[in-house]
CSV table of C-alpha atoms and ligand atoms in Angstrom, one decimal:
chain,number,residue,atom,x,y,z
P,786,MET,CA,47.7,-54.8,46.5
P,787,LYS,CA,50.6,-56.3,47.6
P,788,SER,CA,53.1,-54.7,44.8
P,789,SER,CA,56.5,-55.0,45.7
P,790,LYS,CA,59.0,-57.4,46.6
P,791,PHE,CA,60.2,-55.3,48.9
P,792,PRO,CA,60.9,-56.5,51.9
P,793,LEU,CA,60.7,-60.1,52.0
P,794,GLU,CA,58.9,-60.6,55.0
P,795,THR,CA,55.0,-60.4,54.1
P,796,GLY,CA,54.3,-58.0,56.0
P,797,LYS,CA,53.5,-54.0,54.7
P,798,SER,CA,56.7,-51.6,54.3
P,799,ILE,CA,57.3,-48.0,53.7
P,800,SER,CA,59.4,-46.2,51.5
P,801,VAL,CA,60.5,-42.7,52.9
P,802,VAL,CA,61.2,-40.3,49.8
P,803,ILE,CA,64.0,-37.2,50.8
P,804,PRO,CA,64.9,-34.7,48.0
P,805,VAL,CA,68.4,-32.9,48.6
P,806,LEU,CA,70.5,-30.6,47.9
P,807,ASN,CA,73.3,-30.5,49.6
P,808,GLU,CA,71.7,-31.5,51.9
P,809,ALA,CA,74.0,-33.7,53.6
P,810,ARG,CA,75.1,-32.7,56.7
P,811,SER,CA,71.8,-32.5,57.9
P,812,LEU,CA,71.2,-35.9,57.2
P,813,VAL,CA,73.6,-36.9,59.4
P,814,GLN,CA,71.9,-36.4,61.9
P,815,LEU,CA,68.0,-36.9,60.2
P,816,LEU,CA,68.7,-40.6,58.9
P,817,PRO,CA,69.4,-42.1,62.0
P,818,SER,CA,66.5,-40.6,63.7
P,819,ILE,CA,64.5,-41.7,60.7
P,820,ALA,CA,65.0,-45.3,60.9
P,821,GLN,CA,65.0,-45.1,64.9
P,822,VAL,CA,61.4,-44.5,64.6
P,823,LEU,CA,60.7,-46.4,61.5
P,824,ALA,CA,62.2,-49.6,63.1
P,825,GLN,CA,59.3,-48.4,65.9
P,826,SER,CA,56.9,-48.7,63.1
P,827,GLY,CA,57.0,-52.6,63.2
P,828,LEU,CA,56.9,-52.0,58.9
P,829,GLY,CA,59.5,-52.8,56.7
P,830,TRP,CA,61.2,-50.1,55.3
P,831,GLU,CA,63.2,-47.9,53.2
P,832,ILE,CA,64.9,-44.7,52.4
P,833,VAL,CA,65.1,-43.5,49.0
P,834,VAL,CA,67.5,-40.1,49.0
P,835,VAL,CA,67.5,-38.3,46.1
P,836,ASP,CA,70.8,-36.2,45.5
P,837,ASP,CA,69.1,-33.3,43.3
P,838,GLY,CA,72.7,-32.5,41.3
P,839,GLY,CA,74.5,-31.4,45.4
P,840,THR,CA,78.2,-31.1,45.2
P,841,ASP,CA,78.8,-32.5,49.0
P,842,ASN,CA,80.1,-35.9,50.2
P,843,LEU,CA,76.4,-37.8,50.4
P,844,ARG,CA,78.3,-40.8,49.1
P,845,GLU,CA,79.9,-41.2,51.6
P,846,VAL,CA,76.9,-40.3,54.4
P,847,ILE,CA,75.2,-42.8,53.1
P,848,ALA,CA,77.4,-45.5,52.7
P,849,ASP,CA,78.2,-44.8,56.7
P,850,PHE,CA,75.0,-45.1,57.5
P,851,ALA,CA,73.9,-48.1,55.9
P,852,GLN,CA,77.1,-49.9,56.9
P,853,ALA,CA,76.1,-48.6,60.4
P,854,ASP,CA,73.8,-51.0,60.8
P,855,SER,CA,72.6,-54.6,58.0
P,856,THR,CA,69.0,-54.1,58.4
P,857,ARG,CA,69.1,-50.8,56.8
P,858,ASN,CA,68.1,-50.3,52.8
P,859,VAL,CA,68.9,-47.4,51.8
P,860,GLN,CA,68.9,-46.5,48.4
P,861,LEU,CA,70.5,-42.8,46.4
P,862,VAL,CA,70.0,-42.1,43.0
P,863,ARG,CA,72.4,-39.5,42.1
P,864,LEU,CA,70.9,-37.0,39.2
P,865,SER,CA,72.8,-36.2,36.2
P,866,ARG,CA,72.4,-32.5,37.2
P,867,ASN,CA,69.9,-29.9,39.4
P,868,PHE,CA,66.3,-30.4,38.3
P,869,GLY,CA,64.4,-28.9,40.8
P,870,LYS,CA,62.7,-30.5,44.0
P,871,GLU,CA,59.4,-31.5,42.0
P,872,ALA,CA,61.8,-33.6,39.0
P,873,ALA,CA,64.3,-34.8,42.5
P,874,LEU,CA,60.7,-36.0,44.1
P,875,THR,CA,59.3,-38.0,41.0
P,876,ALA,CA,63.0,-39.5,40.6
P,877,GLY,CA,62.2,-40.7,44.4
P,878,LEU,CA,58.5,-42.0,43.6
P,879,GLU,CA,59.7,-44.0,40.7
P,880,HIS,CA,63.0,-45.9,42.7
P,881,ALA,CA,60.3,-46.2,45.8
P,882,ARG,CA,59.2,-49.7,46.2
P,883,GLY,CA,57.2,-49.7,49.8
P,884,ASP,CA,53.4,-50.4,49.6
P,885,ALA,CA,53.5,-46.3,51.3
P,886,VAL,CA,55.9,-43.7,50.3
P,887,LEU,CA,56.3,-41.0,52.6
P,888,CYS,CA,57.9,-37.7,51.0
P,889,MET,CA,59.5,-35.3,53.8
P,890,ASP,CA,62.3,-32.7,53.1
P,891,GLY,CA,66.6,-33.5,54.3
P,892,ASP,CA,67.1,-30.4,55.9
P,893,GLY,CA,65.3,-31.3,59.2
P,894,GLN,CA,62.0,-29.2,59.3
P,895,HIS,CA,59.7,-32.3,59.3
P,896,PRO,CA,60.5,-33.7,62.2
P,897,PRO,CA,60.8,-37.7,62.0
P,898,HIS,CA,58.8,-38.7,64.7
P,899,LEU,CA,55.4,-37.3,62.7
P,900,LEU,CA,56.4,-40.5,61.0
P,901,LEU,CA,54.7,-43.0,63.3
P,902,GLU,CA,51.6,-40.7,63.4
P,903,MET,CA,51.0,-40.5,59.8
P,904,ILE,CA,51.9,-43.9,59.3
P,905,ARG,CA,49.1,-44.8,61.6
P,906,LEU,CA,46.6,-42.8,59.6
P,907,TRP,CA,47.5,-44.5,56.8
P,908,GLN,CA,47.4,-48.0,58.5
P,909,GLN,CA,43.8,-46.7,59.3
P,910,GLY,CA,42.4,-46.8,56.0
P,911,ASN,CA,43.5,-43.2,54.6
P,912,GLU,CA,45.1,-43.5,51.4
P,913,MET,CA,47.0,-40.4,51.7
P,914,VAL,CA,47.7,-38.5,55.1
P,915,ILE,CA,49.3,-34.8,54.6
P,916,ALA,CA,51.3,-33.2,57.6
P,917,VAL,CA,50.0,-29.5,57.6
P,918,GLN,CA,53.0,-26.8,58.7
P,919,ARG,CA,50.7,-24.6,61.2
P,920,MET,CA,52.5,-21.2,60.8
P,921,ARG,CA,55.8,-20.8,58.7
P,922,THR,CA,57.6,-18.2,62.0
P,923,SER,CA,60.6,-17.5,59.9
P,924,GLU,CA,59.0,-16.1,56.7
P,925,SER,CA,58.7,-12.3,56.0
P,926,LEU,CA,54.9,-10.6,56.0
P,927,PHE,CA,55.8,-9.7,52.1
P,928,LEU,CA,56.0,-14.2,51.6
P,929,VAL,CA,52.9,-14.4,54.0
P,930,LYS,CA,50.6,-12.1,51.9
P,931,ALA,CA,51.9,-13.3,48.0
P,932,LYS,CA,51.4,-16.8,49.0
P,933,ALA,CA,47.6,-15.8,50.5
P,934,ILE,CA,47.1,-14.1,47.3
P,935,PHE,CA,48.7,-17.0,45.1
P,936,TYR,CA,46.1,-20.1,46.9
P,937,ARG,CA,43.2,-17.3,46.4
P,938,LEU,CA,43.9,-17.5,42.4
P,939,LEU,CA,44.5,-21.3,42.3
P,940,GLN,CA,41.2,-22.2,43.4
P,941,GLY,CA,38.0,-21.9,42.9
P,942,GLU,CA,38.7,-24.0,39.9
P,943,GLY,CA,37.1,-26.7,39.5
P,944,ARG,CA,36.1,-30.1,41.3
P,945,PHE,CA,39.1,-30.1,43.5
P,946,LYS,CA,40.9,-27.2,46.1
P,947,ILE,CA,44.6,-27.2,46.6
P,948,PRO,CA,45.0,-27.2,50.2
P,949,PRO,CA,47.5,-23.9,51.4
P,950,ASN,CA,50.2,-24.9,53.8
P,951,ALA,CA,50.2,-28.6,52.6
P,952,GLY,CA,53.3,-29.7,51.5
P,953,ASP,CA,55.1,-32.0,50.1
P,954,PHE,CA,55.2,-33.4,53.7
P,955,ARG,CA,52.8,-36.2,53.3
P,956,LEU,CA,52.7,-40.2,53.0
P,957,MET,CA,50.7,-41.9,50.0
P,958,ASP,CA,49.3,-45.3,49.5
P,959,ARG,CA,50.7,-47.2,46.5
P,960,ARG,CA,47.2,-46.3,45.4
P,961,VAL,CA,48.4,-43.1,45.2
P,962,VAL,CA,51.5,-42.9,44.1
P,963,SER,CA,50.8,-45.0,40.7
P,964,ALA,CA,48.2,-43.1,40.1
P,965,LEU,CA,50.7,-40.3,40.4
P,966,LEU,CA,53.1,-41.7,38.2
P,967,ARG,CA,50.6,-42.1,35.5
P,968,LEU,CA,50.3,-38.3,35.2
P,969,PRO,CA,52.4,-37.3,31.8
P,970,GLU,CA,52.5,-33.9,32.5
P,971,ARG,CA,57.1,-32.6,32.4
P,972,SER,CA,55.4,-28.9,34.5
P,973,ARG,CA,55.4,-30.7,37.8
P,974,TYR,CA,53.4,-28.4,40.7
P,975,MET,CA,53.2,-31.7,42.7
P,976,LYS,CA,50.8,-29.8,45.2
P,977,GLY,CA,48.7,-29.6,42.4
P,978,LEU,CA,48.7,-33.0,41.2
P,979,TYR,CA,48.1,-34.7,44.8
P,980,ALA,CA,45.3,-32.3,45.3
P,981,TRP,CA,43.8,-33.8,41.2
P,982,LEU,CA,44.7,-37.1,42.3
P,983,GLY,CA,42.1,-37.0,45.3
P,984,PHE,CA,41.6,-40.6,47.5
P,985,ARG,CA,40.9,-40.3,50.7
P,986,THR,CA,42.8,-37.8,52.6
P,987,VAL,CA,43.5,-36.5,56.0
P,988,THR,CA,45.4,-33.8,57.0
P,989,LEU,CA,47.5,-33.9,60.6
P,990,PRO,CA,48.9,-30.2,61.5
P,991,PHE,CA,52.5,-29.9,62.8
P,992,ASP,CA,54.9,-26.9,63.5
P,993,ALA,CA,58.0,-27.0,61.6
P,994,ASP,CA,61.4,-26.7,62.8
P,995,PRO,CA,63.8,-24.8,61.5
P,996,ARG,CA,66.6,-25.9,59.2
P,997,TRP,CA,69.6,-27.6,60.9
P,998,GLU,CA,71.7,-26.4,58.1
P,999,GLY,CA,72.2,-24.0,55.7
P,1000,LYS,CA,69.5,-21.8,53.7
P,1001,SER,CA,66.2,-22.9,52.0
P,1002,LYS,CA,67.2,-23.5,48.6
P,1003,PHE,CA,63.6,-21.6,47.6
P,1004,ARG,CA,64.6,-17.8,47.5
P,1005,PHE,CA,61.9,-15.3,45.5
P,1006,ARG,CA,62.6,-16.1,42.9
P,1007,GLN,CA,62.6,-20.3,42.7
P,1008,LEU,CA,59.2,-19.3,44.4
P,1009,SER,CA,57.4,-17.4,41.9
P,1010,GLU,CA,58.4,-19.6,39.5
P,1011,LEU,CA,57.4,-22.3,41.5
P,1012,ALA,CA,53.6,-20.8,41.8
P,1013,LEU,CA,53.7,-19.7,37.6
P,1014,THR,CA,54.2,-23.0,37.4
P,1015,GLY,CA,51.1,-23.5,39.3
P,1016,ILE,CA,48.9,-21.1,38.0
P,1017,THR,CA,49.2,-21.9,35.0
P,1018,SER,CA,48.7,-26.0,34.9
P,1019,PHE,CA,45.8,-25.7,37.2
P,1020,SER,CA,44.0,-22.4,36.4
P,1021,MET,CA,42.5,-20.4,33.4
P,1022,LYS,CA,41.4,-17.5,35.8
P,1023,PRO,CA,44.7,-14.8,33.6
P,1024,LEU,CA,43.3,-16.2,30.4
P,1025,ARG,CA,40.3,-15.1,31.2
P,1026,MET,CA,41.2,-12.4,33.1
P,1027,VAL,CA,42.7,-11.4,29.8
P,1028,SER,CA,39.6,-11.4,27.9
P,1029,ARG,CA,37.6,-9.3,30.7
P,1030,ILE,CA,40.1,-6.9,30.6
P,1031,GLY,CA,39.8,-6.7,26.3
P,1032,PHE,CA,35.9,-6.5,27.2
P,1033,GLY,CA,36.0,-4.2,29.7
P,1034,ILE,CA,38.2,-1.5,27.3
P,1035,SER,CA,36.1,-1.8,24.3
P,1036,PHE,CA,33.5,-1.2,25.8
P,1037,PHE,CA,35.0,1.9,27.8
P,1038,ALA,CA,36.5,2.8,24.4
P,1039,LEU,CA,32.9,2.5,22.5
P,1040,MET,CA,30.9,5.0,25.2
P,1041,TYR,CA,33.8,7.4,25.1
P,1042,GLY,CA,34.1,7.1,21.5
P,1043,LEU,CA,30.0,8.5,21.6
P,1044,TYR,CA,30.7,11.1,24.4
P,1045,ILE,CA,33.5,12.5,21.3
P,1046,VAL,CA,30.7,12.2,18.3
P,1047,PHE,CA,28.3,14.0,20.5
P,1048,GLU,CA,30.8,16.7,22.0
P,1049,THR,CA,31.6,17.3,18.5
P,1050,LEU,CA,28.4,18.0,17.6
P,1051,PHE,CA,27.3,19.8,20.1
P,1052,PHE,CA,29.5,21.8,20.9
P,1053,GLY,CA,31.7,21.7,17.9
P,1054,ASN,CA,35.8,20.5,18.2
P,1055,PRO,CA,38.3,22.7,19.7
P,1056,VAL,CA,41.2,19.9,18.5
P,1057,SER,CA,42.4,19.2,21.8
P,1058,GLY,CA,43.4,16.5,24.2
P,1059,TRP,CA,46.5,15.8,23.0
P,1060,ALA,CA,47.2,14.4,26.8
P,1061,THR,CA,44.3,11.8,26.8
P,1062,LEU,CA,45.3,10.4,23.2
P,1063,SER,CA,49.3,10.2,24.5
P,1064,ALA,CA,47.7,8.7,27.7
P,1065,GLY,CA,45.8,6.3,26.2
P,1066,ILE,CA,47.8,4.8,23.8
P,1067,MET,CA,50.6,4.1,26.2
P,1068,LEU,CA,48.5,2.9,28.6
P,1069,LEU,CA,46.8,0.5,26.1
P,1070,SER,CA,50.0,-1.1,24.8
P,1071,GLY,CA,51.0,-1.9,28.1
P,1072,ILE,CA,48.0,-3.4,28.6
P,1073,GLN,CA,48.5,-5.3,25.6
P,1074,LEU,CA,51.9,-6.0,26.4
P,1075,VAL,CA,50.8,-8.0,29.8
P,1076,CYS,CA,47.9,-9.5,28.2
P,1077,LEU,CA,50.2,-11.5,25.2
P,1078,GLY,CA,53.1,-11.6,28.8
P,1079,VAL,CA,49.8,-14.0,30.1
P,1080,ILE,CA,49.4,-15.7,26.8
P,1081,ALA,CA,52.8,-16.2,25.8
P,1082,GLU,CA,53.3,-18.2,29.9
P,1083,TYR,CA,50.8,-20.9,28.6
P,1084,LEU,CA,52.4,-21.0,24.9
P,1085,GLY,CA,55.2,-21.7,26.9
P,1086,ARG,CA,54.5,-24.4,29.1
P,1087,ILE,CA,52.8,-25.7,25.5
P,1088,PHE,CA,56.0,-25.6,23.9
P,1089,GLU,CA,57.8,-27.5,27.8
P,1090,GLU,CA,55.3,-30.3,27.1
P,1091,ALA,CA,55.1,-30.3,23.4
P,1092,LYS,CA,59.0,-31.2,23.7
P,1093,GLN,CA,58.3,-34.3,25.5
P,1094,ARG,CA,62.4,-34.4,27.3
P,1095,PRO,CA,62.1,-36.7,29.8
P,1096,LEU,CA,61.9,-35.1,33.8
P,1097,TYR,CA,64.9,-36.1,35.3
P,1098,ILE,CA,68.3,-38.1,34.1
P,1099,VAL,CA,69.3,-40.7,36.8
P,1100,ALA,CA,73.3,-40.4,36.8
P,1101,ASP,CA,73.9,-43.4,38.7
P,1102,THR,CA,72.0,-45.4,41.4
P,1103,VAL,CA,73.5,-46.7,44.3
P,1104,ASP,CA,71.9,-49.7,46.5
P,1105,HIS,CA,72.5,-50.3,50.0
P,1106,SER,CA,69.5,-52.6,50.9
P,1107,GLY,CA,70.1,-56.0,52.6
P,1108,LEU,CA,67.5,-57.5,49.6
P,1109,ALA,CA,69.6,-55.9,46.5
P,1110,LEU,CA,69.0,-59.2,44.8
P,1111,GLU,CA,65.3,-59.4,45.4
P,1112,LEU,CA,64.2,-56.0,44.4
P,1113,GLN,CA,63.0,-55.4,41.2
P,1114,PRO,CA,63.3,-52.2,39.7
P,1115,ARG,CA,59.8,-50.4,38.9
P,1116,GLU,CA,58.7,-49.3,35.4
P,1117,THR,CA,59.7,-46.7,34.7
P,1118,THR,CA,56.6,-44.0,32.6
P,1119,PHE,CA,58.9,-40.9,32.0
L,398,UDP,N1,65.6,-29.1,46.9
L,398,UDP,C1,66.0,-30.4,46.1
L,398,UDP,N2,66.3,-29.7,44.8
L,398,UDP,C2,66.3,-28.3,44.9
L,398,UDP,C3,65.9,-27.4,46.1
L,398,UDP,C4,65.8,-27.9,47.4
L,398,UDP,O1,66.2,-31.6,46.4
L,398,UDP,O2,66.6,-27.7,43.6
L,398,UDP,C5,65.4,-30.0,48.2
L,398,UDP,C6,65.8,-29.7,49.5
L,398,UDP,O3,67.6,-30.0,49.6
L,398,UDP,C7,65.7,-30.1,50.7
L,398,UDP,C8,64.1,-30.1,50.3
L,398,UDP,O4,64.3,-30.2,49.0
L,398,UDP,O5,65.3,-31.1,51.0
L,398,UDP,C9,63.0,-28.4,50.5
L,398,UDP,O6,63.7,-27.1,50.5
L,398,UDP,P1,64.2,-25.5,51.2
L,398,UDP,O7,64.6,-26.7,52.8
L,398,UDP,O8,65.3,-25.2,50.6
L,398,UDP,O9,62.7,-25.6,51.0
L,398,UDP,P2,61.6,-25.2,52.2
L,398,UDP,O10,61.9,-25.5,53.0
L,398,UDP,O11,62.6,-23.4,52.0
L,398,UDP,O12,60.3,-24.3,51.4
L,399,MG,MG1,63.5,-26.5,54.1
């Protein structure tokens, strides 16, 4: 399927989408190395950088990069504020015009030299090529364990698997991108959405490099929020767990009730058990509140979806493609 006017030649083209939040210093090095690799691929190419509400000099960095060589096609999409990486990625996918779209981080952790191998796998007929991180050496043991539990909670639902450690560093055929953009949900747990889509997929293991500049934007709080989004969008396990807990406690209460009646009838009732009573009430109120919280988490998601707000707002776009006149913006689904 040749769905875009980009590039002018009849050959295939690829768009590299990079969502960034204050990564201009890394991009100074990263963009030229991506350009160098893409030039070897023999494909027409463009880079789509999405500025997710950053405050650095990204605009100048992009302009300098584009002006250094007229064959460099770069779009800068500036969002009106920080909408989060998942929304920024979606913005990038909507602006990408290539026959394949490759998403990567802008902090230098995703090595550009892998791009050629990923492109080769796509040209062999794979519709999705996922670069899977071997081991995140910089992560604490606690984070590694927490992630393992998260993926366990997520798996076993439905007919598709969300591969652990498969992040956003991946190449997608235009067919996959079109399908992905048809998914209307607001809570976007991208890794889950990719897996839900299916398509012919291959994985390519790689070792992530350390960040070139600054710190990860995903602190524990952001990670746990993302994990909650993932679980509530892809798994009903917590809701089922709530009803199972309810059944379990009811069964226990029934047995205990029978025991009390039995004890009163056969041994008399020497009014005791205050400690058991108060501990029981406190424990059960706690459990009830936790269960309400679980249900509220899903209710909150429904509220978010019902509002139907756009996923992101584009403040402006700068198109440094030499082919600007020929480019047709894709229709927006959000
Ligand atoms: N990022 C973004 N918006 C955000 C947070 C992060 O666009 O709100 C970008 C960030 O600039 C980087 C990529 O997402 O290009 C991955 O972020 P980071 O390296 O902080 O995450 P990690 O590698 O720790 O998962
Ligand atoms: Mg990173």
